[in-house]
Amino acid sequence: MADRVLKVNAFTTFDLLDARIEGHGFEEEAFATLNVRTARNDPEEVSLDLELDNTQLDSVPAHADRVSLSAAEARTLAAELQQAAERVDEAGDA
């Protein structure tokens, strides 16, 4: 990923995912980085960071999106992801 906004290293949650961006009048696919992080000392929030490979995109400039979550919000998201993963697993077993 050229012109990367997010720092990617061995601790990055997912360094290469398939992603899609949609907007009014456009839809594009690109590789993406998705990372979950907290401050090293005295964390107050959980950050969820997403960056699509701007070399594969024509419709948006290089950027990263970040969502800040409280601990409770992060737990709610984790529970929703777990339930969705279980539904996918169950559908695969059918």
PDB file of C-alpha atoms in Angstrom, residues 14-46:
ATOM      1  CA  PHE A  14      -5.604  -7.672   9.951  1.00  0.00           C
ATOM      2  CA  ASP A  15      -3.035  -6.364   7.491  1.00  0.00           C
ATOM      3  CA  LEU A  16      -4.669  -7.614   4.266  1.00  0.00           C
ATOM      4  CA  LEU A  17      -8.430  -7.966   3.880  1.00  0.00           C
ATOM      5  CA  ASP A  18     -10.754  -7.705   0.893  1.00  0.00           C
ATOM      6  CA  ALA A  19     -12.835  -4.538   1.194  1.00  0.00           C
ATOM      7  CA  ARG A  20     -15.355  -2.482  -0.716  1.00  0.00           C
ATOM      8  CA  ILE A  21     -16.142   1.218  -0.661  1.00  0.00           C
ATOM      9  CA  GLU A  22     -19.518   2.572  -1.745  1.00  0.00           C
ATOM     10  CA  GLY A  23     -20.740   6.078  -2.370  1.00  0.00           C
ATOM     11  CA  HIS A  24     -23.234   7.977  -4.448  1.00  0.00           C
ATOM     12  CA  GLY A  25     -22.514   6.801  -7.967  1.00  0.00           C
ATOM     13  CA  PHE A  26     -19.474   4.641  -7.245  1.00  0.00           C
ATOM     14  CA  GLU A  27     -18.432   1.307  -5.811  1.00  0.00           C
ATOM     15  CA  GLU A  28     -14.838   0.040  -5.731  1.00  0.00           C
ATOM     16  CA  GLU A  29     -12.931  -2.893  -4.266  1.00  0.00           C
ATOM     17  CA  ALA A  30      -9.479  -2.795  -2.708  1.00  0.00           C
ATOM     18  CA  PHE A  31      -7.294  -4.479  -0.132  1.00  0.00           C
ATOM     19  CA  ALA A  32      -7.623  -3.061   3.362  1.00  0.00           C
ATOM     20  CA  THR A  33      -5.987  -2.918   6.765  1.00  0.00           C
ATOM     21  CA  LEU A  34      -8.199  -3.239   9.849  1.00  0.00           C
ATOM     22  CA  ASN A  35      -6.740  -2.694  13.279  1.00  0.00           C
ATOM     23  CA  VAL A  36      -8.011  -2.663  16.847  1.00  0.00           C
ATOM     24  CA  ARG A  37      -5.920  -0.688  19.293  1.00  0.00           C
ATOM     25  CA  THR A  38      -5.827   0.997  22.675  1.00  0.00           C
ATOM     26  CA  ALA A  39      -3.362   3.333  24.307  1.00  0.00           C
ATOM     27  CA  ARG A  40      -0.448   1.453  25.835  1.00  0.00           C
ATOM     28  CA  ASN A  41      -0.778   3.198  29.196  1.00  0.00           C
ATOM     29  CA  ASP A  42      -4.089   4.013  30.883  1.00  0.00           C
ATOM     30  CA  PRO A  43      -6.341   3.321  27.874  1.00  0.00           C
ATOM     31  CA  GLU A  44      -9.673   5.147  27.897  1.00  0.00           C
ATOM     32  CA  GLU A  45     -11.104   3.880  24.616  1.00  0.00           C
ATOM     33  CA  VAL A  46     -10.791   1.228  21.935  1.00  0.00           C
TER      34      VAL A  46
END
